[in-house]
Amino acid sequence: MNFEDTPQEAAFRAKARAWLEKNARLRPADEIAPNLLGERESADVIQRAKDWQTKKFDEGWAVLTWPTEYGGQGLGRLEAVVWGQEEAKFDVPPNIYAIGHGMLGPTIMAHGSDEQKQKYVREMARGQVVWCQLFSEPDAGSDLAGLRTSAVKDGNDWVINGQKIWSTGAHFSDYGMIVTRSDTNAPKHAGLTYFIVDMHAKGVEVRPIKQINGGSGFNEVFFSDVRVPDANRLGGVGDGWRVAITTLMNERVAIGAGGGAGRFKDLLKLARATKRGGRPAIEDSAVRQKLADFYIRSKGLQFTGYRTLSALSRGATPGPEGSIGKAVGAPLGQEMASFAMELQGVLGAVNDRGVSPQDALWQEMYLGTPGIRIAGGTDEILKNIIAERVLRLPPEIRVDKDRPFREIPTGSVKG
Amino acid sequence: MNLEFSEDQKFVQHTAREFLAKNAGLDVCRKVLESKTATSDPGLWKGVAEMGWLGAVVPEDLGGAGLGHLELVLIAEEIGRSLAPIPFSTSVYLATEAILLFGNDAQKQQWLPRLASGEVVGTFALAEGAGEPDLASVATRFENGKLNGTKLPVFDAADAGVAIVVSQGAQGPVLALAELAGKHVEKTALESFDPSRTLAKLVFCDAPAERLGDGGGAAAIETLLDRAAVMTGFEQIGGATRAFEITREFTLGRYAFGRPIASFQAVKHRLAELYAQIEIARSNGYYAAWALSTGNEELALAACSFRAAASEAFEKAGEEMIQLHGGVGFTWEYDCHLFYRRAKWLSASLGTPSAWREKLIQRLEAKGAALVDDGE
Ligand SMILES: Cc1cc2nc3c(=O)[nH]c(=O)nc-3n(C[C@H](O)[C@H](O)[C@H](O)COP(=O)(O)OP(=O)(O)OC[C@H]3O[C@@H](n4cnc5c(N)ncnc54)[C@H](O)[C@@H]3O)c2cc1C
């Protein structure tokens, strides 16, 4: 049991820090780190993000845990955490690779052919090309295996038709990973096939969707007779569900606690700066109790994450702890934002960076965190997963599991 | 960084679990709880002493096992799982720990071997009636080698032969060591919310006592409480986990509407939430145990966080246990109330969750700008 850096970790931290100091601006302690939830980044920001990634790649600081043959550094997850902690202290462009590097790269490495791995993974690490995840559909979100976008074999190609939705970053992506239905006579999980698609191909149309926070980080993506070579198939025909599961398993780890847990210090600052009954809010015992509760849960989540890492770095599969992060962390972030706005009293209603405390950080967070509770598995789905996979409680009753897909009834969200 | 216990430490835990499974079934707890006269299970106390747990962190030349606190917290977790009806937490984490930390050589020689062998039970007297104990308002006086005042409630006091008493000396709070035999100390048993663990009122009337080492002072007493909070927290995690496991088993075996109640989503989600709460508390515990075992200054924050989280996790587990058992959960015959009672008793024993949350914020404020967010 040791919470401190080992000598190797300390040396790695110092090296990372030195490189960052040479190449980026250290954010002063009193500067609020920007809130990056679903902004529609400008072409200029995207290019800066890509250039930062390529610089890291060229100098040995990109995708640290990936094997060297794919552009990584073959390092452990603990080093990646150390790197992340240090990089977060610097003013660097937004990370537009959470999906590609966190989920899609690992999926190609796990299921791709040698040719696919050679062709895509290194380029993905270098970052001049960006990838998106094309899973959800208007009628298939939590019930992802209910998806309907069709893939029909035609010679050496597949022809894809249908609609994907909520595709984060599709508007600046060059490639996407898509799950399609290739057989409607098979039961729903058995008729799926997974592909890599070129987002610039003919028949792919990306339309932004405006989110509740005014940003447009995600999109609708329409496929009209899009031809995809069979060489782009990942895994076997009809084996798409298994491949998709790899992506989803990585997704929960990649999303992690998301948003709230790292903001405690900002919340404490706010409680000191705002007044209640003429006195600093921090002197109010109800406020103190709440703050303590947030601190305790945030820390507990952070250490739970470290437990997972400790298990992983010894080569064990992550314990149950892995699935707790997002299930607890996402609602916690929303609760913290809500409380921060309450602390602001009437100013809670002001969403004006010039007037609202801390550059309207909390207003933006309160508008952003509901998305985190839905993306990558809703709170409810995650609790089902903890209950079934970790606690081994009986699965949900499935009325559609063994029937041919085309016979399954459906309702629609459109209205 | 490594957040796992070593193989040797896990072995200590495994041995403890086996021993307690054999010697401290829930029937042992129930027997004391239902008895009008028993204050603990003497056989179990003796067995635990023979295992070396009472002197786990006492040096070998003073009759202890010479283990570290990382081993002791794992033993604590097992004690917590078993709901052992013995005054372990007070005697080991408070009385023995206090003498180890602050006693002078003569006091260590005199008391540690007897505490480690189980011959003497130690207790710790802090509270003086309603509210959260706070050092500044302690009224019990310690002057010229004499103690005067009333302590209530005193946890695990029934069988105790020696007490570490938080009292007011000439220059503020000090720790005094007093033997409890003799006519200068009056001990009155109080009805306990968890009758498998005792409570008493102690009235000191010119009771002879000595200062523990150079007496501690407020900061030292706070450190003692922090350390005890971490160890007690592991008992609470143990109790919570066991309550959770029993409840899970029950929901798998109980049928309603033609299926196990564990298959209803409302039940599954409650169990998932409880599980997450316990694991998050446990993670805070690992951090606190590391700080305890290394003497790291982070202990001041980690102890508060863990103690509050562990108390609430065990309380919640007791509540959910009864609810998910349905009617039988509300019967005397089922064991749910054993957990429900123990959870509340342990929560109150060293300051409630809200007291530890308040302490946490005081300490965070004192830390001020040095506070960093390194959360993911
Ligand atoms: C910000 C954001 C980014 C996203 N990015 C991507 C992306 O890049 N690529 C992509 O493919 N998708 C993406 N998604 C989609 C996301 O994965 C889905 O929105 C999510 O899985 C939920 O599906 P749904 O929206 O269809 O809601 P539904 O599945 O219809 O859920 C509606 C409600 O019903 C509940 N519910 C559903 N099933 C159950 C059940 N079995 N038990 C209990 N409750 C249930 C849900 O919890 C929810 O509260 C993103 C979503 C968001 C919000």
CSV table of C-alpha atoms in Angstrom, one decimal, chain A residues 7-364:
chain,number,residue,atom,x,y,z
A,7,PRO,CA,11.2,6.3,-7.6
A,8,GLN,CA,10.5,5.4,-11.3
A,9,GLU,CA,7.2,7.2,-11.2
A,10,ALA,CA,8.8,10.2,-9.6
A,11,ALA,CA,11.5,10.3,-12.3
A,12,PHE,CA,8.9,9.9,-15.0
A,13,ARG,CA,6.8,12.7,-13.5
A,14,ALA,CA,9.9,15.0,-13.5
A,15,LYS,CA,10.6,14.2,-17.1
A,16,ALA,CA,7.0,14.8,-18.2
A,17,ARG,CA,6.9,18.0,-16.3
A,18,ALA,CA,10.2,19.2,-17.8
A,19,TRP,CA,8.9,18.5,-21.3
A,20,LEU,CA,5.6,20.2,-20.6
A,21,GLU,CA,7.3,23.3,-19.2
A,22,LYS,CA,9.3,23.6,-22.4
A,23,ASN,CA,6.3,23.2,-24.7
A,24,ALA,CA,3.2,24.6,-22.9
A,25,ARG,CA,2.1,27.3,-20.5
A,26,LEU,CA,1.6,26.4,-16.9
A,27,ARG,CA,-1.8,27.5,-15.8
A,28,PRO,CA,-1.6,29.8,-12.7
A,29,ALA,CA,-3.2,28.4,-9.6
A,30,ASP,CA,-6.0,30.9,-9.5
A,31,GLU,CA,-7.0,30.5,-13.2
A,32,ILE,CA,-10.1,28.4,-13.8
A,33,ALA,CA,-9.5,25.5,-16.1
A,34,PRO,CA,-11.8,25.7,-19.1
A,35,ASN,CA,-14.9,23.6,-19.1
A,36,LEU,CA,-14.9,21.5,-22.2
A,37,LEU,CA,-18.2,19.8,-22.4
A,38,GLY,CA,-19.6,19.6,-25.9
A,39,GLU,CA,-18.4,22.9,-27.5
A,40,ARG,CA,-18.4,22.9,-31.2
A,41,GLU,CA,-14.8,23.7,-31.7
A,42,SER,CA,-13.7,25.9,-34.5
A,43,ALA,CA,-11.5,24.6,-37.3
A,44,ASP,CA,-8.7,26.6,-35.8
A,45,VAL,CA,-9.0,25.0,-32.4
A,46,ILE,CA,-9.2,21.5,-34.0
A,47,GLN,CA,-6.0,22.2,-35.9
A,48,ARG,CA,-4.2,23.3,-32.7
A,49,ALA,CA,-5.4,20.1,-31.0
A,50,LYS,CA,-4.1,18.0,-33.9
A,51,ASP,CA,-0.8,19.8,-33.9
A,52,TRP,CA,-0.3,19.3,-30.1
A,53,GLN,CA,-1.1,15.6,-30.5
A,54,THR,CA,1.4,15.3,-33.4
A,55,LYS,CA,4.1,17.1,-31.4
A,56,LYS,CA,3.5,14.7,-28.5
A,57,PHE,CA,3.7,11.8,-30.9
A,58,ASP,CA,6.9,12.9,-32.5
A,59,GLU,CA,8.6,13.5,-29.1
A,60,GLY,CA,7.4,10.3,-27.4
A,61,TRP,CA,4.5,11.6,-25.2
A,62,ALA,CA,1.4,10.2,-27.1
A,63,VAL,CA,-0.8,7.2,-26.3
A,64,LEU,CA,1.7,6.1,-23.7
A,65,THR,CA,0.1,2.7,-23.0
A,66,TRP,CA,0.0,1.6,-26.6
A,67,PRO,CA,2.7,-0.7,-28.0
A,68,THR,CA,5.6,1.0,-29.6
A,69,GLU,CA,4.9,-0.6,-33.0
A,70,TYR,CA,1.7,1.5,-33.1
A,71,GLY,CA,3.2,4.7,-32.0
A,72,GLY,CA,2.8,4.3,-28.3
A,73,GLN,CA,5.4,4.1,-25.6
A,74,GLY,CA,4.6,0.7,-24.2
A,75,LEU,CA,4.2,2.2,-20.7
A,76,GLY,CA,1.9,1.2,-17.9
A,77,ARG,CA,-1.4,2.8,-17.0
A,78,LEU,CA,0.1,4.4,-13.9
A,79,GLU,CA,2.5,6.4,-16.0
A,80,ALA,CA,-0.4,7.4,-18.2
A,81,VAL,CA,-2.1,8.7,-15.0
A,82,VAL,CA,1.0,10.6,-14.0
A,83,TRP,CA,1.2,12.1,-17.4
A,84,GLY,CA,-2.5,13.1,-17.3
A,85,GLN,CA,-2.1,14.7,-13.9
A,86,GLU,CA,0.8,16.8,-15.2
A,87,GLU,CA,-0.7,17.7,-18.6
A,88,ALA,CA,-3.9,18.9,-16.8
A,89,LYS,CA,-1.9,21.6,-15.1
A,90,PHE,CA,-1.0,23.2,-18.4
A,91,ASP,CA,-2.9,25.3,-20.8
A,92,VAL,CA,-3.2,22.8,-23.7
A,93,PRO,CA,-5.7,22.5,-26.6
A,94,PRO,CA,-8.8,20.3,-25.9
A,95,ASN,CA,-8.5,16.6,-26.1
A,96,ILE,CA,-10.4,15.5,-29.2
A,97,TYR,CA,-9.1,11.9,-29.1
A,98,ALA,CA,-11.0,10.5,-26.1
A,99,ILE,CA,-13.1,8.2,-28.3
A,100,GLY,CA,-10.4,7.3,-30.8
A,101,HIS,CA,-7.6,6.7,-28.4
A,102,GLY,CA,-9.7,5.5,-25.5
A,103,MET,CA,-12.0,3.2,-27.3
A,104,LEU,CA,-11.6,2.7,-31.0
A,105,GLY,CA,-7.8,2.2,-31.2
A,106,PRO,CA,-8.0,-0.6,-28.6
A,107,THR,CA,-10.9,-2.2,-30.5
A,108,ILE,CA,-8.8,-2.3,-33.7
A,109,MET,CA,-5.9,-3.7,-31.8
A,110,ALA,CA,-8.1,-6.4,-30.3
A,111,HIS,CA,-10.1,-7.4,-33.4
A,112,GLY,CA,-8.4,-6.0,-36.5
A,113,SER,CA,-6.4,-7.8,-39.1
A,114,ASP,CA,-2.6,-7.2,-39.3
A,115,GLU,CA,-3.3,-5.1,-42.3
A,116,GLN,CA,-5.9,-3.0,-40.5
A,117,LYS,CA,-3.7,-2.5,-37.5
A,118,GLN,CA,-0.8,-1.3,-39.7
A,119,LYS,CA,-3.0,0.9,-41.8
A,120,TYR,CA,-4.9,2.8,-39.1
A,121,VAL,CA,-3.6,2.6,-35.6
A,122,ARG,CA,-0.3,4.5,-35.9
A,123,GLU,CA,-2.0,7.2,-37.9
A,124,MET,CA,-4.7,7.5,-35.2
A,125,ALA,CA,-2.0,7.9,-32.6
A,126,ARG,CA,-0.3,10.6,-34.5
A,127,GLY,CA,-3.6,12.5,-34.5
A,128,GLN,CA,-3.8,14.3,-37.9
A,129,VAL,CA,-6.8,12.0,-38.6
A,130,VAL,CA,-9.6,11.9,-36.1
A,131,TRP,CA,-12.1,9.1,-35.5
A,132,CYS,CA,-15.7,9.0,-34.2
A,133,GLN,CA,-18.0,6.3,-32.9
A,134,LEU,CA,-21.2,5.5,-34.9
A,135,PHE,CA,-23.2,3.3,-32.6
A,136,SER,CA,-26.3,4.9,-31.4
A,137,GLU,CA,-29.4,5.4,-33.5
A,138,PRO,CA,-32.7,7.2,-33.0
A,139,ASP,CA,-34.3,3.9,-31.9
A,140,ALA,CA,-31.3,2.2,-30.4
A,141,GLY,CA,-29.4,3.7,-27.5
A,142,SER,CA,-29.4,1.8,-24.3
A,143,ASP,CA,-30.7,-1.1,-26.4
A,144,LEU,CA,-27.8,-0.7,-28.8
A,145,ALA,CA,-28.3,-4.2,-30.3
A,146,GLY,CA,-31.7,-3.0,-31.6
A,147,LEU,CA,-29.9,-0.9,-34.3
A,148,ARG,CA,-31.3,-0.9,-37.8
A,149,THR,CA,-28.7,0.7,-40.1
A,150,SER,CA,-28.3,-1.9,-42.8
A,151,ALA,CA,-25.2,-3.4,-44.5
A,152,VAL,CA,-25.8,-5.4,-47.6
A,153,LYS,CA,-23.0,-7.3,-49.4
A,154,ASP,CA,-22.4,-6.3,-53.0
A,155,GLY,CA,-19.4,-7.9,-54.7
A,156,ASN,CA,-16.4,-7.0,-52.6
A,157,ASP,CA,-18.2,-4.1,-51.0
A,158,TRP,CA,-20.9,-3.6,-48.5
A,159,VAL,CA,-23.6,-1.0,-49.0
A,160,ILE,CA,-24.7,0.9,-45.9
A,161,ASN,CA,-28.0,2.7,-45.5
A,162,GLY,CA,-29.5,4.3,-42.4
A,163,GLN,CA,-29.0,6.8,-39.7
A,164,LYS,CA,-26.7,7.2,-36.7
A,165,ILE,CA,-27.2,9.8,-34.0
A,166,TRP,CA,-25.4,11.5,-31.1
A,167,SER,CA,-22.1,10.9,-32.9
A,168,THR,CA,-19.6,13.0,-31.0
A,169,GLY,CA,-17.1,14.8,-33.1
A,170,ALA,CA,-18.4,13.4,-36.4
A,171,HIS,CA,-18.2,16.9,-37.9
A,172,PHE,CA,-14.4,16.9,-37.7
A,173,SER,CA,-13.7,13.2,-38.0
A,174,ASP,CA,-12.0,11.5,-40.9
A,175,TYR,CA,-13.0,7.9,-40.0
A,176,GLY,CA,-15.8,6.3,-38.0
A,177,MET,CA,-16.4,2.9,-36.5
A,178,ILE,CA,-19.9,1.7,-37.3
A,179,VAL,CA,-22.1,-1.2,-36.2
A,180,THR,CA,-24.6,-2.3,-38.7
A,181,ARG,CA,-27.3,-4.9,-39.2
A,182,SER,CA,-26.3,-7.4,-41.8
A,183,ASP,CA,-29.0,-10.0,-41.2
A,184,THR,CA,-32.5,-9.3,-40.1
A,185,ASN,CA,-33.5,-12.9,-39.9
A,186,ALA,CA,-31.0,-13.6,-37.1
A,187,PRO,CA,-31.8,-12.8,-33.5
A,188,LYS,CA,-30.8,-9.2,-32.7
A,189,HIS,CA,-27.4,-9.7,-31.3
A,190,ALA,CA,-26.4,-12.2,-33.9
A,191,GLY,CA,-27.1,-10.2,-37.0
A,192,LEU,CA,-24.6,-7.3,-36.5
A,193,THR,CA,-21.4,-6.5,-38.4
A,194,TYR,CA,-18.8,-3.9,-37.5
A,195,PHE,CA,-16.9,-1.7,-40.1
A,196,ILE,CA,-14.5,1.1,-40.4
A,197,VAL,CA,-16.0,3.9,-42.6
A,198,ASP,CA,-14.4,6.8,-44.4
A,199,MET,CA,-16.3,9.9,-43.2
A,200,HIS,CA,-15.5,11.6,-46.5
A,201,ALA,CA,-17.0,8.8,-48.6
A,202,LYS,CA,-19.8,9.6,-51.0
A,203,GLY,CA,-23.3,9.3,-49.3
A,204,VAL,CA,-22.1,10.2,-45.8
A,205,GLU,CA,-23.8,13.3,-44.5
A,206,VAL,CA,-23.1,14.9,-41.1
A,207,ARG,CA,-25.6,17.3,-39.5
A,208,PRO,CA,-24.9,19.0,-36.2
A,209,ILE,CA,-27.3,18.7,-33.3
A,210,LYS,CA,-27.7,21.6,-30.9
A,211,GLN,CA,-27.4,20.5,-27.2
A,212,ILE,CA,-29.1,21.9,-24.2
A,213,ASN,CA,-25.9,23.9,-23.4
A,214,GLY,CA,-26.0,25.6,-26.8
A,215,GLY,CA,-23.0,23.7,-28.0
A,216,SER,CA,-23.0,21.1,-30.8
A,217,GLY,CA,-20.5,18.4,-29.9
A,218,PHE,CA,-22.5,15.7,-31.4
A,219,ASN,CA,-24.3,15.0,-34.8
A,220,GLU,CA,-26.7,13.0,-36.8
A,221,VAL,CA,-25.0,11.0,-39.5
A,222,PHE,CA,-26.9,9.8,-42.6
A,223,PHE,CA,-25.7,7.0,-44.8
A,224,SER,CA,-27.1,6.7,-48.3
A,225,ASP,CA,-25.8,3.9,-50.3
A,226,VAL,CA,-22.3,4.3,-48.8
A,227,ARG,CA,-19.9,1.7,-50.2
A,228,VAL,CA,-17.5,0.2,-47.8
A,229,PRO,CA,-14.9,-2.4,-49.0
A,230,ASP,CA,-15.0,-5.7,-47.2
A,231,ALA,CA,-11.4,-5.1,-46.2
A,232,ASN,CA,-12.8,-2.5,-43.7
A,233,ARG,CA,-14.8,-5.1,-41.8
A,234,LEU,CA,-13.7,-5.5,-38.2
A,235,GLY,CA,-14.3,-9.1,-37.0
A,236,GLY,CA,-16.5,-11.6,-38.7
A,237,VAL,CA,-19.8,-11.2,-40.5
A,238,GLY,CA,-22.5,-11.4,-37.8
A,239,ASP,CA,-19.8,-11.0,-35.1
A,240,GLY,CA,-20.3,-7.2,-34.6
A,241,TRP,CA,-21.8,-7.4,-31.2
A,242,ARG,CA,-18.6,-9.0,-29.7
A,243,VAL,CA,-16.5,-6.3,-31.3
A,244,ALA,CA,-18.8,-3.6,-30.1
A,245,ILE,CA,-18.6,-4.9,-26.5
A,246,THR,CA,-14.8,-4.3,-26.6
A,247,THR,CA,-15.5,-0.7,-27.6
A,248,LEU,CA,-18.1,-0.3,-24.8
A,249,MET,CA,-15.9,-1.8,-22.1
A,250,ASN,CA,-13.2,0.7,-23.0
A,251,GLU,CA,-15.7,3.5,-23.1
A,252,ARG,CA,-16.6,3.3,-19.4
A,253,VAL,CA,-13.0,3.4,-18.4
A,254,ALA,CA,-12.3,6.3,-20.8
A,255,ILE,CA,-15.2,8.4,-19.6
A,256,GLY,CA,-14.4,7.7,-16.0
A,257,ALA,CA,-15.8,10.0,-13.4
A,258,GLY,CA,-16.2,12.8,-15.8
A,259,GLY,CA,-16.5,16.4,-14.9
A,260,GLY,CA,-17.2,16.9,-11.2
A,261,ALA,CA,-14.7,15.2,-9.1
A,262,GLY,CA,-11.8,17.4,-10.1
A,263,ARG,CA,-13.7,20.6,-9.3
A,264,PHE,CA,-13.8,20.5,-5.5
A,265,LYS,CA,-11.2,23.2,-5.0
A,266,ASP,CA,-13.2,25.6,-7.2
A,267,LEU,CA,-16.3,24.9,-5.2
A,268,LEU,CA,-14.4,25.6,-1.9
A,269,LYS,CA,-13.2,28.9,-3.4
A,270,LEU,CA,-16.8,29.8,-4.3
A,271,ALA,CA,-18.1,29.0,-0.8
A,272,ARG,CA,-15.5,31.4,0.6
A,273,ALA,CA,-16.2,34.1,-1.8
A,274,THR,CA,-20.0,34.2,-1.7
A,275,LYS,CA,-22.1,35.5,1.2
A,276,ARG,CA,-25.0,34.1,3.1
A,277,GLY,CA,-26.8,36.2,5.6
A,278,GLY,CA,-23.9,38.7,5.4
A,279,ARG,CA,-21.3,36.1,6.2
A,280,PRO,CA,-19.1,34.0,3.9
A,281,ALA,CA,-21.2,30.9,2.9
A,282,ILE,CA,-18.4,28.7,4.1
A,283,GLU,CA,-19.3,29.7,7.7
A,284,ASP,CA,-22.8,28.2,7.3
A,285,SER,CA,-22.9,24.7,8.8
A,286,ALA,CA,-25.3,23.4,6.2
A,287,VAL,CA,-22.8,24.5,3.5
A,288,ARG,CA,-19.9,22.9,5.3
A,289,GLN,CA,-21.7,19.6,5.6
A,290,LYS,CA,-22.4,19.6,1.9
A,291,LEU,CA,-18.9,20.5,0.9
A,292,ALA,CA,-17.5,17.8,3.1
A,293,ASP,CA,-19.8,15.3,1.5
A,294,PHE,CA,-18.7,16.3,-2.0
A,295,TYR,CA,-15.0,16.1,-1.0
A,296,ILE,CA,-15.4,12.7,0.5
A,297,ARG,CA,-17.2,11.2,-2.5
A,298,SER,CA,-14.8,12.9,-4.9
A,299,LYS,CA,-11.8,11.5,-3.1
A,300,GLY,CA,-13.4,8.1,-2.7
A,301,LEU,CA,-14.0,8.0,-6.5
A,302,GLN,CA,-10.4,9.1,-7.2
A,303,PHE,CA,-9.0,6.4,-5.0
A,304,THR,CA,-11.4,3.8,-6.4
A,305,GLY,CA,-9.9,4.6,-9.8
A,306,TYR,CA,-6.4,4.1,-8.4
A,307,ARG,CA,-7.5,0.7,-7.1
A,308,THR,CA,-8.5,-0.3,-10.6
A,309,LEU,CA,-5.2,0.9,-11.9
A,310,SER,CA,-3.2,-1.0,-9.2
A,311,ALA,CA,-5.0,-4.2,-10.3
A,312,LEU,CA,-4.5,-3.5,-13.9
A,313,SER,CA,-0.8,-2.8,-13.5
A,314,ARG,CA,-0.3,-6.1,-11.9
A,315,GLY,CA,-2.0,-7.7,-14.8
A,316,ALA,CA,-5.3,-8.5,-13.2
A,317,THR,CA,-8.6,-7.6,-14.8
A,318,PRO,CA,-10.0,-4.6,-13.2
A,319,GLY,CA,-12.3,-5.4,-10.3
A,320,PRO,CA,-15.8,-4.2,-9.9
A,321,GLU,CA,-14.5,-0.9,-9.0
A,322,GLY,CA,-14.1,-0.1,-12.6
A,323,SER,CA,-17.8,0.2,-13.2
A,324,ILE,CA,-18.5,2.4,-10.3
A,325,GLY,CA,-16.7,5.5,-11.5
A,326,LYS,CA,-19.2,6.8,-14.0
A,327,ALA,CA,-22.3,5.6,-12.2
A,328,VAL,CA,-21.3,7.6,-9.2
A,329,GLY,CA,-19.2,10.4,-10.7
A,330,ALA,CA,-21.6,11.6,-13.3
A,331,PRO,CA,-24.5,12.4,-10.9
A,332,LEU,CA,-22.0,13.8,-8.4
A,333,GLY,CA,-20.8,16.3,-10.9
A,334,GLN,CA,-24.3,17.5,-11.5
A,335,GLU,CA,-25.0,17.7,-7.8
A,336,MET,CA,-21.9,19.8,-7.2
A,337,ALA,CA,-22.9,22.2,-10.0
A,338,SER,CA,-26.4,22.5,-8.7
A,339,PHE,CA,-25.2,23.2,-5.2
A,340,ALA,CA,-22.7,25.8,-6.5
A,341,MET,CA,-25.5,27.6,-8.3
A,342,GLU,CA,-27.5,27.5,-5.1
A,343,LEU,CA,-24.6,29.1,-3.3
A,344,GLN,CA,-24.8,31.9,-5.8
A,345,GLY,CA,-28.3,32.8,-4.8
A,346,VAL,CA,-30.0,35.0,-7.4
A,347,LEU,CA,-26.8,35.1,-9.4
A,348,GLY,CA,-27.3,31.4,-10.0
A,349,ALA,CA,-29.8,32.5,-12.7
A,350,VAL,CA,-27.1,34.6,-14.5
A,351,ASN,CA,-25.2,32.8,-17.2
A,352,ASP,CA,-22.9,35.6,-18.1
A,353,ARG,CA,-19.2,35.0,-17.9
A,354,GLY,CA,-18.6,38.6,-17.1
A,355,VAL,CA,-21.0,38.5,-14.1
A,356,SER,CA,-21.4,35.0,-12.9
A,357,PRO,CA,-18.8,33.8,-10.4
A,358,GLN,CA,-15.8,31.9,-11.8
A,359,ASP,CA,-16.6,32.6,-15.5
A,360,ALA,CA,-20.0,30.9,-15.2
A,361,LEU,CA,-18.2,27.6,-14.7
A,362,TRP,CA,-21.0,26.1,-12.7
A,363,GLN,CA,-23.8,27.2,-15.0
A,364,GLU,CA,-22.0,25.5,-17.9
